[in-house]
PDB file of C-alpha atoms in Angstrom:
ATOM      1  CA  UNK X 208     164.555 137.168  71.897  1.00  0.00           C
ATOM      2  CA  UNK X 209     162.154 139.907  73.430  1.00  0.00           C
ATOM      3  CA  UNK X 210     159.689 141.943  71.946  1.00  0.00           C
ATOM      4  CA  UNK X 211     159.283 145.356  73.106  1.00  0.00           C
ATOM      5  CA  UNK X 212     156.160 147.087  71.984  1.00  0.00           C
ATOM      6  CA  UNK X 213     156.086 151.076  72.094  1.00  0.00           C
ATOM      7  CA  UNK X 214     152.899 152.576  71.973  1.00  0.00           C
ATOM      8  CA  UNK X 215     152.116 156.513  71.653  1.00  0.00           C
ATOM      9  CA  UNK X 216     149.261 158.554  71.285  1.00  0.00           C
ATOM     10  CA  UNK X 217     146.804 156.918  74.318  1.00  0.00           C
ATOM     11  CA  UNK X 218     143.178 157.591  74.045  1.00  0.00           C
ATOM     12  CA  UNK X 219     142.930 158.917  77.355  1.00  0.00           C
ATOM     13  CA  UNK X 220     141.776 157.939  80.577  1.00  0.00           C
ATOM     14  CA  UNK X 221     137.708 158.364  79.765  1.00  0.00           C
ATOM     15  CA  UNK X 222     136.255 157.287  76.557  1.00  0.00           C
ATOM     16  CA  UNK X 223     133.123 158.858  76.197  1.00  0.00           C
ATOM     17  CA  UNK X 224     130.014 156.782  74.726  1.00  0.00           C
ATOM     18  CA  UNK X 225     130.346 156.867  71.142  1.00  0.00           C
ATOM     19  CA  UNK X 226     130.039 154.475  67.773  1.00  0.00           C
ATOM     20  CA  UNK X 227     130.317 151.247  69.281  1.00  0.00           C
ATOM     21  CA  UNK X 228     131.049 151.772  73.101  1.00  0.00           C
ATOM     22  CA  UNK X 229     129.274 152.555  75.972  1.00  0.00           C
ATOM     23  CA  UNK X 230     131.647 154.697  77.645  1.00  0.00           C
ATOM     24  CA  UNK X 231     133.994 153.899  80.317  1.00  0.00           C
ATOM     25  CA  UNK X 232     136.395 155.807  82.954  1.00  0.00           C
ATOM     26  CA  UNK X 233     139.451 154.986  84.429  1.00  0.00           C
ATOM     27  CA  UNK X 234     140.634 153.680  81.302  1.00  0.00           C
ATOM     28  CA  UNK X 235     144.278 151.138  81.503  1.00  0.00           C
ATOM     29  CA  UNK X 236     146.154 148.811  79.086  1.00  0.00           C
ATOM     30  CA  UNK X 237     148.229 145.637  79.592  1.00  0.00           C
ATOM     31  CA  UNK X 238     149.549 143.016  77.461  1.00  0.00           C
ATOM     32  CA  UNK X 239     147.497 139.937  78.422  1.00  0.00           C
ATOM     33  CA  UNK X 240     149.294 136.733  79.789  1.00  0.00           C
ATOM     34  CA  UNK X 241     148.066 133.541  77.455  1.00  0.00           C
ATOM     35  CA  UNK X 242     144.698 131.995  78.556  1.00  0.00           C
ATOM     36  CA  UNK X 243     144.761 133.827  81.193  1.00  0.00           C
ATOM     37  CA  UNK X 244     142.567 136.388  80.284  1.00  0.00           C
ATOM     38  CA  UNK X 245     142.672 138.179  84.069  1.00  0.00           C
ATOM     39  CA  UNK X 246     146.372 138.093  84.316  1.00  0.00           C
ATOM     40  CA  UNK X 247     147.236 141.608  82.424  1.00  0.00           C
ATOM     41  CA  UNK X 248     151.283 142.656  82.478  1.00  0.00           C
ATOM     42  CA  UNK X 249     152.243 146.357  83.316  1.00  0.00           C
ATOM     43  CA  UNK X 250     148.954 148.054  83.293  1.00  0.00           C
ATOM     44  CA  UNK X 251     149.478 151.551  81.598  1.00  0.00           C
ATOM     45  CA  UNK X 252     146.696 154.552  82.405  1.00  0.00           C
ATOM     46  CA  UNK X 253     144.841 155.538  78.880  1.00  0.00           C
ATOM     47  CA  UNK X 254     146.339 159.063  79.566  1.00  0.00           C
ATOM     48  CA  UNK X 255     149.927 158.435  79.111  1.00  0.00           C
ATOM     49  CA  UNK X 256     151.979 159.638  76.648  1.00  0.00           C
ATOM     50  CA  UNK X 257     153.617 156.713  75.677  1.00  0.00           C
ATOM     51  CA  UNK X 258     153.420 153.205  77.157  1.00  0.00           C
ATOM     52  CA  UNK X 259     155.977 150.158  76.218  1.00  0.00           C
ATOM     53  CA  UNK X 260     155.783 146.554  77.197  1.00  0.00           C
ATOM     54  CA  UNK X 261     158.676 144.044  77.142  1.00  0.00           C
ATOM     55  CA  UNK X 262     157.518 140.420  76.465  1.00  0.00           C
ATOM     56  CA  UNK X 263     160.485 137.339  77.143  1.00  0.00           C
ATOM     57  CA  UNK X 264     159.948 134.841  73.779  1.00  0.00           C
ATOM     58  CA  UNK X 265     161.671 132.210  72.003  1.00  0.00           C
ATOM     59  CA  UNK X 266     161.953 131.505  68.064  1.00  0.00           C
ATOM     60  CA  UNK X 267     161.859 128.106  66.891  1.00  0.00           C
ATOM     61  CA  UNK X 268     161.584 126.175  63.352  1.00  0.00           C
ATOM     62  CA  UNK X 269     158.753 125.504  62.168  1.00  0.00           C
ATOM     63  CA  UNK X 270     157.012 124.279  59.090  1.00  0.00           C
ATOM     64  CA  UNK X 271     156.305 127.892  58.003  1.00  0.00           C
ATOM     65  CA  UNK X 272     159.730 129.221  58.677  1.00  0.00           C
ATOM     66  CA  UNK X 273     159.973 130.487  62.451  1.00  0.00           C
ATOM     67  CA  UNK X 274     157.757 130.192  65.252  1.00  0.00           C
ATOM     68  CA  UNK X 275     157.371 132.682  68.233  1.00  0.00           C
ATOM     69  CA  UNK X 276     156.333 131.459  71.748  1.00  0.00           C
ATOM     70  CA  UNK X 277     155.929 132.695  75.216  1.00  0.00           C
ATOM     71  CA  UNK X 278     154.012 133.736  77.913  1.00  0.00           C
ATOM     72  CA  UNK X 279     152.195 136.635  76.598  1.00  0.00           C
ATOM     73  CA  UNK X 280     152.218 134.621  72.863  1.00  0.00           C
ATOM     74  CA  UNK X 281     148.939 134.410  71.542  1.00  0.00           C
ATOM     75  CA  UNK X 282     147.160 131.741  68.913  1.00  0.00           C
ATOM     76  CA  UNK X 283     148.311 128.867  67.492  1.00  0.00           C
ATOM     77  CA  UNK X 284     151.285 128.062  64.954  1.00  0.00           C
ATOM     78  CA  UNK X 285     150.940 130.175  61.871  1.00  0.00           C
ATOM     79  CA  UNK X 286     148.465 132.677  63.281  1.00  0.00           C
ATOM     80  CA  UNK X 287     150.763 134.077  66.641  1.00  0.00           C
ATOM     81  CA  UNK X 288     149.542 137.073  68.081  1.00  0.00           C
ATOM     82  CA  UNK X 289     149.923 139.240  71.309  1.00  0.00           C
ATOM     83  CA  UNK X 290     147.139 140.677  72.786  1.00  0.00           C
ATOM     84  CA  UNK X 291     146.381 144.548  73.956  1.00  0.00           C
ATOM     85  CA  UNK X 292     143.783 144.064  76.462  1.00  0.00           C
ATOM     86  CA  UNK X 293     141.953 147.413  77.179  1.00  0.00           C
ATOM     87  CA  UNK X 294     140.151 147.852  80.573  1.00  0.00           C
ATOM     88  CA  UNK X 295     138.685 149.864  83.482  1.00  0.00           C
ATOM     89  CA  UNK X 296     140.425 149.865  86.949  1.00  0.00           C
ATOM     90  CA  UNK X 297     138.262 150.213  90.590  1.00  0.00           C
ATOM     91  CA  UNK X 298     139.244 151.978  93.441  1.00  0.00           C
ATOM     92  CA  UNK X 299     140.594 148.033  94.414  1.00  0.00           C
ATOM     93  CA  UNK X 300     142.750 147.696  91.483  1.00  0.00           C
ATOM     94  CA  UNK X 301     140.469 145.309  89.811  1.00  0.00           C
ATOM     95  CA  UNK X 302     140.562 145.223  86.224  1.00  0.00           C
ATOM     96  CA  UNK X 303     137.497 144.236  83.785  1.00  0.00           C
ATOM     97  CA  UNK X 304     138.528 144.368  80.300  1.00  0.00           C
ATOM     98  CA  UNK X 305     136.463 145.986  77.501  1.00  0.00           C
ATOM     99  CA  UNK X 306     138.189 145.459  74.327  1.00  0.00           C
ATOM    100  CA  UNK X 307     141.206 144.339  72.892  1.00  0.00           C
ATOM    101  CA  UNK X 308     143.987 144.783  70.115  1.00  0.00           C
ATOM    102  CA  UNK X 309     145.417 141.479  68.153  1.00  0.00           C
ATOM    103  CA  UNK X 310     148.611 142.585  67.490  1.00  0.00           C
ATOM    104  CA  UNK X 311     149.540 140.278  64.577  1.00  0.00           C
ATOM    105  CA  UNK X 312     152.959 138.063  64.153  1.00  0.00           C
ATOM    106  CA  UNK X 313     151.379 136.632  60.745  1.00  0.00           C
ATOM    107  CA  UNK X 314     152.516 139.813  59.549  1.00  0.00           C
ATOM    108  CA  UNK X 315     155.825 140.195  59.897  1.00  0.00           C
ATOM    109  CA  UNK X 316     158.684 140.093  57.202  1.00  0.00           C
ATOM    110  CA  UNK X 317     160.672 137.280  57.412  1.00  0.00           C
ATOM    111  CA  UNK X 318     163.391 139.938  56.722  1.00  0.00           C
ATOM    112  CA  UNK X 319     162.603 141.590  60.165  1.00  0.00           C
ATOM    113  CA  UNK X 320     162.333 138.788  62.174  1.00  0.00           C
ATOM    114  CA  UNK X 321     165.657 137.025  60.830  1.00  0.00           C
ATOM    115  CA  UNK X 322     167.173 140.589  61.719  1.00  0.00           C
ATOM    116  CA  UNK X 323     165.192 140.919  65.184  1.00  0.00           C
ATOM    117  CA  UNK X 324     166.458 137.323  65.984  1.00  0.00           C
ATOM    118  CA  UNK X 325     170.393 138.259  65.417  1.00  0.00           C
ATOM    119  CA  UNK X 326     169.748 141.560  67.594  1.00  0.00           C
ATOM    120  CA  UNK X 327     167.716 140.375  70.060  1.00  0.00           C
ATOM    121  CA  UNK X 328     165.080 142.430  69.883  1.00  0.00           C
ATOM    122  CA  UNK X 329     161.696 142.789  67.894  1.00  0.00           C
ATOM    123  CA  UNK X 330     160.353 146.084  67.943  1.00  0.00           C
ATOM    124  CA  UNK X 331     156.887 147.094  67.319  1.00  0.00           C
ATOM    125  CA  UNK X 332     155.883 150.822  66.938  1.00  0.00           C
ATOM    126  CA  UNK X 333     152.225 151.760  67.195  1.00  0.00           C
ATOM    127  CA  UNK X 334     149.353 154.172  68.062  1.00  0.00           C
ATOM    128  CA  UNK X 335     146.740 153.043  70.755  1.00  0.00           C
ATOM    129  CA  UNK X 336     143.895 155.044  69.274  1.00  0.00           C
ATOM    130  CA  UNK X 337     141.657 154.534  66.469  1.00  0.00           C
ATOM    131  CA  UNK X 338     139.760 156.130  63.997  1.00  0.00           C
ATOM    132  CA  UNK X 339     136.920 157.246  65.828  1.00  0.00           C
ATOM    133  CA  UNK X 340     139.423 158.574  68.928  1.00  0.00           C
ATOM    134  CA  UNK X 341     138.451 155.351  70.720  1.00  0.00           C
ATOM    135  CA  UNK X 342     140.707 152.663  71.836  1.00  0.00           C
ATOM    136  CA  UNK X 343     142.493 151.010  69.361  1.00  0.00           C
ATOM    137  CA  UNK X 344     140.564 147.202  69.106  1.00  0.00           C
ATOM    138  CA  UNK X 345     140.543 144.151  66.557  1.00  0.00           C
ATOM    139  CA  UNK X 346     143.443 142.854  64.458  1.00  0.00           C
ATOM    140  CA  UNK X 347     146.487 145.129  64.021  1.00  0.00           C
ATOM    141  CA  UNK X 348     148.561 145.096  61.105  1.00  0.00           C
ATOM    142  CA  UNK X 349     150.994 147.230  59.102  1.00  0.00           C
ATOM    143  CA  UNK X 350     150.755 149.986  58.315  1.00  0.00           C
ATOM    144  CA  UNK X 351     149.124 150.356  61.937  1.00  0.00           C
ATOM    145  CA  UNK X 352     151.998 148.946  63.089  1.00  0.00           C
ATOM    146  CA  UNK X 353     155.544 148.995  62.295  1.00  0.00           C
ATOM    147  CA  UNK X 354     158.034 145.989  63.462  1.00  0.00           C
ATOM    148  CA  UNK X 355     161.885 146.282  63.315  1.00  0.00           C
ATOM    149  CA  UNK X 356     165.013 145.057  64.591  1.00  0.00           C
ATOM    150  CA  UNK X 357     166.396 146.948  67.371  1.00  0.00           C
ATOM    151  CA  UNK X 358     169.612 146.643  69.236  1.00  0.00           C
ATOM    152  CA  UNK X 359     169.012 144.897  72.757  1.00  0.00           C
TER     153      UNK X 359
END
């Protein structure tokens, strides 16, 4: 199975000082590779339109139904997640992360992931920016995010 994440509405490539930030420029976002916090897939500038990620996975049983695994697979059994990691690149290409988003596989229907395993493919639909116009950070969740089945 894959998941493909689409994300819209990008907070831009600055994000001014503001509520709980400092401020940064040259604003990107990547899905992060597991504990490897450096190793960020498909950096996307914060000024896109739209950004979307494709992440290789498997399903297998577990005690709690169905557990997801991969390389960009977050957390432990019961508590999978995939991580948005929000940065700033130098004029090297170096990236320093800032923030992150926990998108969360806890809350998926079993429904949709039964369906997304048949298909092929779980979709997950999202915004990247908060509230406050600031990067979107800390544990995602419907309705923030919607997952589906979608055709591979």
């Amino acid at each position: 199975m894959r998941i493909r994440i689409q994300a819209s509405d990008l907070p831009g490539r600055i994000c001014g000082p503001g509520h709980d930030m400092p401020g940064y420029g040259n604003v990107h976002v990547g899905v992060q590779r597991r504990d490897r916090r450096d190793e960020i897939l498909d950096l996307q500038p914060g000024d896109v339109p739209s950004a979307v990620w494709t992440l290789e996975c498997v399903t297998v049983p577990s005690e709690n139904g169905v557990d997801i695994k991969g390389p960009h697979i977050q957390g432990r059994p019961g508590g999978r997640f995939v991580y948005l990691s929000w940065g700033t690149v130098d004029g090297n290409g170096g990236f320093e992360m800032f923030r992150r988003a926990k998108l969360m596989l806890d809350a998926l229907d079993p429904g949709v992931l039964d369906a997304a395993m048949r298909s092929g493919v779980l979709l997950a639909r999202l915004g990247l920016t908060d509230a406050k116009g600031q990067p979107l950070c800390a544990a995602v969740r419907p309705p923030a995010i919607t997952w589906s089945a979608a055709p591979d």
